[in-house]
Short mmCIF file of C-alpha atoms and ligand atoms in Angstrom, two decimals:
data_model
loop_
_atom_site.label_atom_id
_atom_site.label_comp_id
_atom_site.label_asym_id
_atom_site.label_seq_id
_atom_site.Cartn_x
_atom_site.Cartn_y
_atom_site.Cartn_z
CA MET A 245 -0.02 -0.12 0.15
CA ALA A 246 1.33 3.43 -0.88
CA LYS A 247 0.42 6.89 -0.20
CA ILE A 248 -0.06 9.07 -3.58
CA VAL A 249 -0.97 12.34 -4.59
CA MET A 250 -2.62 12.59 -8.08
CA LYS A 251 -2.98 16.00 -9.85
CA PHE A 252 -5.24 16.86 -12.56
CA GLY A 253 -4.95 19.87 -14.66
CA GLY A 254 -7.55 21.99 -16.43
CA THR A 255 -7.88 20.07 -19.64
CA SER A 256 -8.27 16.85 -17.54
CA VAL A 257 -11.41 18.18 -15.78
CA ALA A 258 -12.83 20.32 -18.63
CA ASP A 259 -16.36 18.97 -18.05
CA VAL A 260 -18.55 16.53 -16.42
CA ALA A 261 -17.52 13.55 -18.56
CA ARG A 262 -13.82 14.22 -17.95
CA ILE A 263 -14.46 14.64 -14.07
CA ARG A 264 -16.01 11.31 -14.26
CA ASN A 265 -13.09 9.72 -16.18
CA VAL A 266 -10.71 11.37 -13.33
CA ALA A 267 -13.00 9.61 -10.75
CA LEU A 268 -12.30 6.21 -12.52
CA LEU A 269 -8.44 6.72 -12.31
CA VAL A 270 -8.67 7.64 -8.66
CA LYS A 271 -10.78 4.61 -8.09
CA ARG A 272 -8.20 2.41 -9.54
CA GLU A 273 -5.71 3.61 -7.12
CA VAL A 274 -8.12 3.11 -4.28
CA ASP A 275 -8.98 -0.25 -5.49
CA ALA A 276 -5.18 -1.05 -5.46
CA GLY A 277 -5.17 -0.42 -1.78
CA ASN A 278 -3.51 3.02 -1.74
CA GLN A 279 -4.49 6.16 0.13
CA VAL A 280 -5.02 8.84 -2.26
CA ALA A 281 -5.01 12.69 -2.20
CA VAL A 282 -6.10 14.29 -5.44
CA VAL A 283 -5.32 17.98 -6.49
CA VAL A 284 -7.38 19.61 -9.07
CA SER A 285 -7.07 22.69 -11.27
CA ALA A 286 -10.02 24.86 -12.45
CA MET A 287 -11.78 23.64 -15.59
CA SER A 288 -9.75 24.84 -18.81
CA GLY A 289 -10.62 28.35 -19.59
CA GLU A 290 -12.16 29.03 -16.17
CA THR A 291 -9.18 30.87 -14.57
CA ASN A 292 -8.63 32.91 -17.60
CA LYS A 293 -12.29 34.17 -17.60
CA LEU A 294 -12.00 34.97 -13.82
CA VAL A 295 -8.97 37.03 -14.43
CA ALA A 296 -10.35 38.89 -17.50
CA TRP A 297 -13.57 39.71 -15.54
CA THR A 298 -11.37 41.04 -12.67
CA ARG A 299 -9.22 43.23 -14.98
CA GLU A 300 -12.33 44.38 -16.86
CA ILE A 301 -13.97 45.82 -13.73
CA SER A 302 -10.74 47.51 -12.73
CA PRO A 303 -7.22 47.13 -14.10
CA LEU A 304 -6.00 48.34 -10.77
CA HIS A 305 -7.79 45.92 -8.51
CA ASP A 306 -6.71 44.91 -5.13
CA ALA A 307 -4.76 41.65 -5.06
CA ARG A 308 -6.61 40.27 -2.27
CA GLU A 309 -9.89 40.55 -4.11
CA TYR A 310 -8.13 39.21 -7.36
CA ASP A 311 -7.38 36.07 -5.21
CA THR A 312 -10.81 35.89 -3.89
CA VAL A 313 -12.19 35.69 -7.50
CA VAL A 314 -9.51 33.37 -9.29
CA ALA A 315 -9.26 30.87 -6.79
CA ALA A 316 -13.00 29.96 -7.12
CA GLY A 317 -12.33 27.68 -10.20
CA GLU A 318 -10.74 25.10 -8.21
CA GLN A 319 -13.53 25.09 -5.66
CA ILE A 320 -15.90 24.04 -8.25
CA THR A 321 -13.74 21.10 -9.69
CA ALA A 322 -12.83 19.92 -6.23
CA GLY A 323 -16.44 19.61 -5.00
CA LEU A 324 -17.47 18.00 -8.49
CA LEU A 325 -14.81 15.53 -8.33
CA ALA A 326 -15.92 14.65 -4.69
CA VAL A 327 -19.40 14.23 -5.95
CA ALA A 328 -18.23 12.07 -8.73
CA LEU A 329 -16.09 9.76 -6.49
CA ASN A 330 -19.05 9.50 -3.96
CA ALA A 331 -21.42 8.49 -7.00
CA ILE A 332 -19.30 5.48 -7.62
CA GLU A 333 -18.82 4.53 -4.11
CA VAL A 334 -15.42 5.84 -3.37
CA PRO A 335 -15.62 7.83 -0.02
CA ALA A 336 -14.26 11.41 -0.76
CA ARG A 337 -14.56 14.87 0.31
CA SER A 338 -13.34 18.17 -0.92
CA TRP A 339 -10.87 20.53 0.79
CA LEU A 340 -10.26 24.18 0.23
CA GLY A 341 -6.75 25.48 0.88
CA TRP A 342 -7.90 27.25 4.10
CA GLN A 343 -9.77 24.16 5.58
CA ILE A 344 -6.30 22.07 5.56
CA PRO A 345 -4.77 24.84 5.90
CA ILE A 346 -2.20 25.42 3.29
CA ARG A 347 -0.46 28.27 4.65
CA THR A 348 1.19 30.69 2.24
CA SER A 349 3.04 34.07 2.15
CA ALA A 350 1.05 37.20 1.94
CA MET A 351 2.13 38.04 -1.84
CA HIS A 352 -1.27 37.83 -3.33
CA GLY A 353 -1.61 36.40 -7.08
CA SER A 354 1.95 34.54 -6.61
CA ALA A 355 2.06 33.65 -3.03
CA ARG A 356 4.44 30.90 -1.82
CA ILE A 357 3.61 27.94 0.36
CA VAL A 358 5.08 28.18 3.67
CA ASP A 359 3.45 25.19 5.45
CA ILE A 360 0.72 22.64 5.14
CA GLU A 361 -0.81 20.95 8.15
CA PRO A 362 -0.97 17.33 7.32
CA ASP A 363 -2.68 15.74 10.37
CA LEU A 364 -6.31 16.30 9.49
CA LEU A 365 -5.80 14.87 5.87
CA ASN A 366 -3.59 11.94 7.14
CA GLU A 367 -6.30 11.07 9.42
CA ARG A 368 -8.94 10.90 6.71
CA LEU A 369 -6.66 9.07 4.29
CA ALA A 370 -6.21 6.54 6.96
CA GLN A 371 -9.92 6.06 7.29
CA GLY A 372 -9.89 5.21 3.56
CA GLN A 373 -11.30 8.71 2.42
CA VAL A 374 -9.90 10.23 -0.45
CA ALA A 375 -9.00 13.76 0.09
CA VAL A 376 -9.84 16.20 -3.15
CA VAL A 377 -7.93 19.27 -2.71
CA ALA A 378 -8.35 22.66 -4.60
CA GLY A 379 -5.11 23.54 -6.10
CA PHE A 380 -3.60 26.95 -6.64
CA GLN A 381 -4.99 28.20 -3.45
CA GLY A 382 -3.98 28.77 0.15
CA ILE A 383 -4.31 31.10 3.02
CA ALA A 384 -2.21 34.10 4.00
CA PRO A 385 -1.38 35.00 7.30
CA ASP A 386 -4.27 37.37 7.81
CA ASN A 387 -6.65 34.84 6.61
CA ARG A 388 -7.25 36.12 3.32
CA ILE A 389 -7.27 33.58 0.46
CA THR A 390 -4.36 33.51 -1.90
CA THR A 391 -3.22 32.14 -5.16
CA LEU A 392 -0.03 30.67 -6.11
CA GLY A 393 0.63 32.15 -9.51
CA ARG A 394 -0.57 30.80 -13.04
CA GLY A 395 0.06 27.00 -13.08
CA GLY A 396 0.20 26.80 -9.37
CA SER A 397 -1.77 23.51 -8.93
CA ASP A 398 1.47 21.63 -9.91
CA THR A 399 2.96 23.44 -6.79
CA SER A 400 -0.04 22.53 -4.65
CA ALA A 401 0.35 19.13 -5.44
CA VAL A 402 4.02 18.45 -4.86
CA ALA A 403 4.01 20.50 -1.66
CA LEU A 404 1.13 18.39 -0.47
CA ALA A 405 3.04 15.26 -1.46
CA ALA A 406 5.90 16.55 0.53
CA ALA A 407 3.83 17.43 3.65
CA LEU A 408 2.17 14.13 3.55
CA LYS A 409 5.35 12.22 2.95
CA ALA A 410 3.71 10.73 -0.07
CA ASP A 411 5.45 7.83 -1.82
CA ARG A 412 4.79 9.65 -5.17
CA CYS A 413 3.21 12.47 -6.80
CA ASP A 414 1.68 11.79 -10.22
CA ILE A 415 0.85 15.04 -12.48
CA TYR A 416 -1.78 13.98 -15.14
CA THR A 417 -2.17 16.51 -17.92
CA ASP A 418 -2.82 16.43 -21.80
CA VAL A 419 0.46 15.27 -22.84
CA ASP A 420 1.90 11.99 -21.90
CA GLY A 421 4.93 13.29 -20.39
CA VAL A 422 7.88 16.09 -20.86
CA TYR A 423 9.13 16.32 -24.23
CA THR A 424 12.29 17.65 -25.82
CA CYS A 425 10.14 20.62 -26.56
CA ASP A 426 6.51 21.69 -26.80
CA PRO A 427 4.68 19.18 -28.83
CA ARG A 428 2.33 21.72 -29.90
CA ILE A 429 5.04 23.72 -31.55
CA VAL A 430 7.58 20.79 -32.65
CA ALA A 431 5.76 17.90 -34.31
CA LYS A 432 9.03 15.79 -34.12
CA ALA A 433 9.44 16.40 -30.16
CA ARG A 434 10.48 13.19 -28.35
CA ARG A 435 9.02 12.27 -25.06
CA LEU A 436 11.82 11.96 -22.42
CA GLN A 437 11.64 8.88 -19.98
CA LYS A 438 13.54 10.59 -17.37
CA ILE A 439 14.70 14.09 -16.96
CA ALA A 440 17.01 15.56 -14.17
CA PHE A 441 15.40 17.96 -11.79
CA GLU A 442 17.96 20.51 -12.82
CA GLU A 443 16.95 20.35 -16.35
CA MET A 444 13.31 20.47 -15.57
CA LEU A 445 13.78 23.43 -13.58
CA GLU A 446 15.44 25.24 -16.31
CA LEU A 447 12.79 24.21 -18.90
CA ALA A 448 10.05 25.21 -16.81
CA SER A 449 11.53 28.62 -15.90
CA LEU A 450 12.47 29.29 -19.59
CA GLY A 451 9.03 28.66 -20.69
CA ALA A 452 7.89 24.99 -20.79
CA LYS A 453 4.73 25.26 -18.90
CA VAL A 454 4.09 21.77 -18.41
CA LEU A 455 5.15 22.02 -14.73
CA GLN A 456 5.26 25.04 -12.80
CA THR A 457 8.72 26.23 -11.88
CA ARG A 458 8.13 26.34 -8.26
CA SER A 459 6.73 22.80 -8.32
CA VAL A 460 10.02 21.54 -9.61
CA GLU A 461 12.06 23.47 -7.05
CA MET A 462 10.04 21.92 -4.31
CA ALA A 463 10.25 18.41 -5.75
CA MET A 464 14.02 18.90 -5.70
CA VAL A 465 14.29 20.23 -2.23
CA HIS A 466 11.95 17.58 -0.65
CA ARG A 467 13.14 14.66 -2.91
CA VAL A 468 9.44 14.16 -4.01
CA PRO A 469 9.27 11.34 -6.81
CA VAL A 470 7.29 13.20 -9.45
CA ARG A 471 5.78 11.64 -12.62
CA VAL A 472 4.17 13.57 -15.58
CA LEU A 473 1.46 11.35 -17.34
CA SER A 474 -1.48 11.72 -19.74
CA THR A 475 -5.02 11.63 -18.18
CA PHE A 476 -6.23 10.31 -21.53
CA ASP A 477 -3.79 7.57 -21.78
CA ALA A 478 -2.77 6.94 -18.32
CA ASP A 479 -1.21 3.38 -18.76
CA ASN A 480 1.32 4.58 -21.41
CA GLY A 481 4.33 7.06 -21.58
CA GLY A 482 5.30 9.23 -18.56
CA THR A 483 8.21 10.98 -17.62
CA LEU A 484 10.14 10.66 -14.26
CA LEU A 485 11.84 13.64 -12.57
CA CYS A 486 15.21 12.21 -11.13
CA ASP A 487 18.60 13.04 -9.81
CA GLU A 488 21.22 13.86 -12.62
CA ASP A 489 23.21 10.84 -11.22
CA ASP A 490 20.33 8.66 -12.48
CA ILE A 491 20.80 9.56 -16.10
CA VAL A 492 23.38 7.53 -17.70
CA GLU A 493 23.61 9.20 -21.36
CA LYS A 494 24.13 13.02 -20.64
CA ASN A 495 23.25 14.64 -23.91
CA PRO A 496 24.60 18.13 -24.45
CA VAL A 497 21.05 19.41 -25.23
CA THR A 498 18.05 17.49 -23.57
CA GLY A 499 15.39 20.12 -24.26
CA ILE A 500 14.45 23.48 -25.87
CA ALA A 501 12.00 25.95 -24.29
CA TYR A 502 10.67 29.32 -25.59
CA THR A 503 8.79 32.10 -23.94
CA ARG A 504 6.97 34.92 -25.67
CA ASP A 505 6.58 36.77 -22.57
CA GLU A 506 9.63 39.09 -22.98
CA ALA A 507 10.20 42.83 -23.50
CA LYS A 508 13.31 44.61 -24.24
CA ILE A 509 14.50 48.04 -23.03
CA THR A 510 17.57 49.84 -24.43
CA LEU A 511 19.00 53.10 -22.95
CA LEU A 512 21.00 54.80 -25.38
CA LYS A 513 24.18 56.91 -24.64
CA ILE A 514 24.31 56.33 -20.90
CA PRO A 515 27.51 57.60 -19.08
CA ASP A 516 30.39 54.87 -19.07
CA GLN A 517 31.19 55.15 -15.51
CA PRO A 518 31.28 53.36 -12.16
CA GLY A 519 27.62 53.27 -10.47
CA ILE A 520 25.43 53.71 -13.74
CA ALA A 521 24.23 50.00 -13.61
CA ALA A 522 23.37 50.51 -9.95
CA SER A 523 21.52 53.75 -10.88
CA ILE A 524 19.35 51.60 -13.52
CA PHE A 525 18.97 48.32 -11.69
CA GLY A 526 18.46 49.59 -7.98
CA PRO A 527 15.32 51.54 -8.76
CA LEU A 528 13.79 48.49 -10.91
CA ALA A 529 14.57 46.22 -8.00
CA GLU A 530 12.86 48.45 -5.40
CA ALA A 531 9.98 48.74 -7.56
CA GLY A 532 9.75 44.74 -7.97
CA VAL A 533 10.54 44.75 -11.59
CA ASN A 534 12.20 41.39 -12.65
CA VAL A 535 15.13 42.06 -14.89
CA ASP A 536 16.48 38.86 -16.81
CA MET A 537 19.08 39.55 -19.64
CA ILE A 538 21.50 42.39 -19.69
CA VAL A 539 24.01 43.51 -22.20
CA GLN A 540 26.13 46.58 -22.05
CA ASN A 541 28.27 47.56 -25.02
CA VAL A 542 31.89 48.85 -24.89
CA SER A 543 32.00 52.65 -25.33
CA GLU A 544 33.87 53.82 -28.24
CA ASP A 545 35.17 56.97 -26.62
CA GLY A 546 35.20 55.87 -23.03
CA ARG A 547 32.32 58.12 -22.14
CA ARG A 548 28.93 57.15 -23.34
CA THR A 549 27.53 53.54 -24.22
CA ASP A 550 24.21 51.68 -24.78
CA LEU A 551 22.59 49.30 -22.37
CA THR A 552 19.99 46.70 -23.11
CA PHE A 553 17.89 44.74 -20.64
CA THR A 554 14.68 42.53 -20.65
CA THR A 555 11.68 41.89 -18.55
CA THR A 556 8.30 40.24 -18.96
CA ARG A 557 5.82 42.13 -21.16
CA SER A 558 3.38 42.57 -18.33
CA GLU A 559 6.13 44.54 -16.40
CA LEU A 560 7.29 46.76 -19.41
CA ASP A 561 5.16 49.58 -18.68
CA ARG A 562 6.17 49.72 -15.06
CA ALA A 563 9.94 49.27 -16.02
CA ILE A 564 9.61 52.39 -18.47
CA ASP A 565 7.86 54.18 -15.67
CA VAL A 566 10.78 53.60 -12.99
CA ILE A 567 13.48 54.47 -15.61
CA ARG A 568 11.94 57.57 -16.71
CA LYS A 569 11.69 58.69 -12.99
CA ALA A 570 15.38 57.69 -12.53
CA ALA A 571 16.42 59.68 -15.78
CA PRO A 572 18.20 62.44 -13.82
CA GLN A 573 20.55 59.99 -11.92
CA ILE A 574 21.00 57.72 -14.81
CA GLY A 575 21.67 60.36 -17.59
CA TYR A 576 20.69 58.43 -20.68
CA LYS A 577 19.98 60.27 -24.03
CA ASP A 578 17.19 58.06 -25.20
CA LEU A 579 14.91 55.00 -24.26
CA ILE A 580 13.82 52.44 -26.55
CA SER A 581 11.38 49.62 -25.81
CA ASP A 582 10.29 46.76 -27.80
CA ASN A 583 7.99 43.73 -27.04
CA ASN A 584 8.02 41.90 -30.36
CA VAL A 585 10.69 39.76 -28.90
CA ALA A 586 10.92 36.23 -27.56
CA LYS A 587 13.57 33.96 -25.68
CA VAL A 588 14.72 30.73 -27.06
CA SER A 589 16.65 28.56 -24.92
CA ILE A 590 18.55 25.25 -25.05
CA ILE A 591 19.10 23.27 -21.91
CA GLY A 592 21.16 20.01 -20.99
CA ILE A 593 23.33 18.95 -18.10
CA GLY A 594 25.70 17.38 -20.66
CA MET A 595 26.52 20.97 -21.75
CA ARG A 596 29.10 21.04 -18.87
CA ALA A 597 31.25 18.64 -20.65
CA HIS A 598 30.62 19.26 -24.22
CA PRO A 599 32.38 22.24 -25.58
CA GLY A 600 30.88 24.00 -28.75
CA VAL A 601 27.30 23.69 -27.87
CA ALA A 602 26.47 27.21 -28.10
CA GLN A 603 28.38 27.59 -31.29
CA THR A 604 25.87 25.18 -32.94
CA MET A 605 22.98 27.19 -31.73
CA PHE A 606 24.52 30.52 -33.35
CA LYS A 607 25.30 28.91 -36.39
CA THR A 608 21.93 27.26 -36.94
CA LEU A 609 20.07 30.53 -36.19
CA ALA A 610 22.56 32.34 -38.47
CA GLU A 611 21.67 29.91 -41.22
CA LYS A 612 18.07 30.77 -40.98
CA GLY A 613 18.91 34.45 -41.14
CA ILE A 614 17.63 34.90 -37.58
CA ASN A 615 19.41 37.96 -35.85
CA ILE A 616 20.59 37.30 -32.11
CA GLN A 617 19.62 40.38 -30.12
CA VAL A 618 20.80 39.33 -26.49
CA ILE A 619 22.56 36.28 -25.16
CA SER A 620 22.81 34.85 -21.73
CA THR A 621 24.29 31.51 -20.52
CA SER A 622 24.45 29.45 -17.35
CA GLU A 623 26.20 26.06 -16.88
CA ILE A 624 23.47 24.16 -18.29
CA LYS A 625 21.56 26.58 -20.70
CA VAL A 626 22.01 29.04 -23.42
CA SER A 627 19.27 31.51 -24.15
CA VAL A 628 18.90 33.93 -26.92
CA LEU A 629 16.65 36.85 -27.66
CA ILE A 630 15.26 37.13 -31.20
CA LEU A 631 12.45 38.71 -33.05
CA GLU A 632 9.23 37.05 -31.89
CA ASP A 633 8.14 36.19 -35.50
CA TYR A 634 11.03 33.54 -35.67
CA VAL A 635 10.22 31.80 -32.53
CA GLU A 636 8.86 28.75 -34.29
CA LEU A 637 11.37 28.41 -37.01
CA ALA A 638 14.07 28.88 -34.58
CA VAL A 639 13.03 26.21 -32.05
CA ARG A 640 12.32 23.63 -35.00
CA ALA A 641 15.79 24.33 -36.52
CA LEU A 642 17.52 24.08 -33.12
CA HIS A 643 15.63 20.98 -32.46
CA SER A 644 16.93 19.20 -35.53
CA ALA A 645 20.38 20.59 -35.20
CA TYR A 646 20.82 19.07 -31.92
CA GLY A 647 19.54 15.62 -33.14
CA LEU A 648 16.41 15.80 -31.09
CA ASP A 649 14.04 15.12 -33.91
CA ALA A 650 12.01 11.71 -33.38
CA ALA A 651 12.84 9.25 -36.06
P1 ADP B 880 -2.38 21.51 -17.17
O1 ADP B 880 -3.77 22.27 -17.43
O2 ADP B 880 -2.70 19.80 -17.14
O3 ADP B 880 -1.65 21.84 -15.99
P2 ADP B 880 -0.75 22.92 -19.03
O4 ADP B 880 -1.42 23.44 -20.20
O5 ADP B 880 -0.41 23.75 -17.91
O6 ADP B 880 -1.57 21.55 -18.54
O7 ADP B 880 0.65 22.13 -19.36
C1 ADP B 880 0.58 21.07 -20.53
C2 ADP B 880 1.09 21.80 -21.72
O8 ADP B 880 2.52 22.02 -21.59
C3 ADP B 880 0.99 20.83 -22.93
O9 ADP B 880 -0.23 20.81 -23.50
C4 ADP B 880 2.04 21.31 -23.83
O10 ADP B 880 1.67 22.22 -24.83
C5 ADP B 880 2.82 22.37 -22.99
N1 ADP B 880 4.47 22.14 -22.96
C6 ADP B 880 5.40 23.16 -23.22
N2 ADP B 880 6.51 22.52 -23.11
C7 ADP B 880 6.40 21.17 -23.00
C8 ADP B 880 7.30 20.11 -22.92
N3 ADP B 880 8.57 20.30 -22.97
N4 ADP B 880 6.80 18.88 -22.69
C9 ADP B 880 5.37 18.67 -22.80
N5 ADP B 880 4.56 19.64 -22.57
C10 ADP B 880 5.15 21.03 -22.90
N1 LIG B 881 -6.17 27.15 -12.60
C1 LIG B 881 -5.03 27.81 -12.47
C2 LIG B 881 -4.33 28.39 -13.59
O1 LIG B 881 -5.13 28.31 -14.70
C3 LIG B 881 -3.88 26.79 -11.71
C4 LIG B 881 -3.49 25.69 -12.67
O2 LIG B 881 -4.12 25.34 -13.46
O3 LIG B 881 -2.46 25.11 -12.24
O4 LIG B 881 -3.43 29.06 -13.55
MG1 MG B 882 -0.49 23.65 -15.87
#
């Protein structure tokens, strides 16, 4: 007998028939003698609708009320799945974040899970009752409802598995595992049987939304065995998240990710002197603007140069506002912003041992006539910023160039 957490995403619970299908998958695990906690997302499209309504009423709404609204989608699916389970004689009850409780930070809209109280749930699981937990939500120190950021039900599931000391956490979604690239964009993408936590962390944070980044962090820290599986073909496929040491053949590139949520700001003719970077990035940090890639040119005359950095599209207006206010301290001549850009990244733990990996990327993009605007690297990834129009072309070309195409 094992204790397991099963998580079902939006498409898996998109309508009543699919909720019934999920109930059957849960029943199978219960019939096999397992204790089961299930985490559900809102029905697909539901969260988008709730976000849009909130923004429509007021773009500058209170984040606490945003959370009250957008957490509602998960309440519905948790209740419906509990009803569906009871209807097929599997004892079950729904749990909202505050009822467990799942305590989070007060950062409404993207709260972090701080602590999950396991006793109540464990007691019920031991009695043979399935716990159907609303994903994506928790409770702040002041008792207000919080949400965990888009895609946050993955994190709810992994955190719950850690708190319950579950034997495994199965993430059921609309693809049968983690692929070398988003299979919606690259038809030749291949499913990976295993992926190292470190690689999955990079893939997720660089745009592969199959798992929320924080869920991977959580799995890595708490050593939770996580599998990604298909709800619609549960007996086939799957990808296991594992330690680097469990991967025998370390390819230079394991996966490719991309994100369109990028914007670029260039400051022209800033003084080339100590303290200038601090005068730009200090105020941005204070305003909570996330800065990702940065390049600064060498000045020709040693006096003035240009500096480019990227942030997310949703933060672009705020970033421009901050920079304009700090203009007297920075002393730039002009500001150019551009959100017609996207970031493409190659990721692989084998990169550490294989020189020349980045060069293949640059050459491949050059052959397609794609200009690289900014580059950033880490030990196991290379990212480039390019014109958004070329994302799909770039991703497919790189997928072939690194030998990732399915036969
Ligand atoms: P859920 O609603 O189940 O949480 P998501 O839509 O959040 O599902 O995530 C699954 C989607 O992630 C897939 O449909 C796929 O298009 C996308 N995806 C992006 N990159 C990858 C990848 N490398 N492997 C698998 N799926 C990916
Ligand atoms: N329903 C939430 C969202 O759409 C959480 C999730 O699906 O994981 O972002
Ligand atoms: Mg998701």
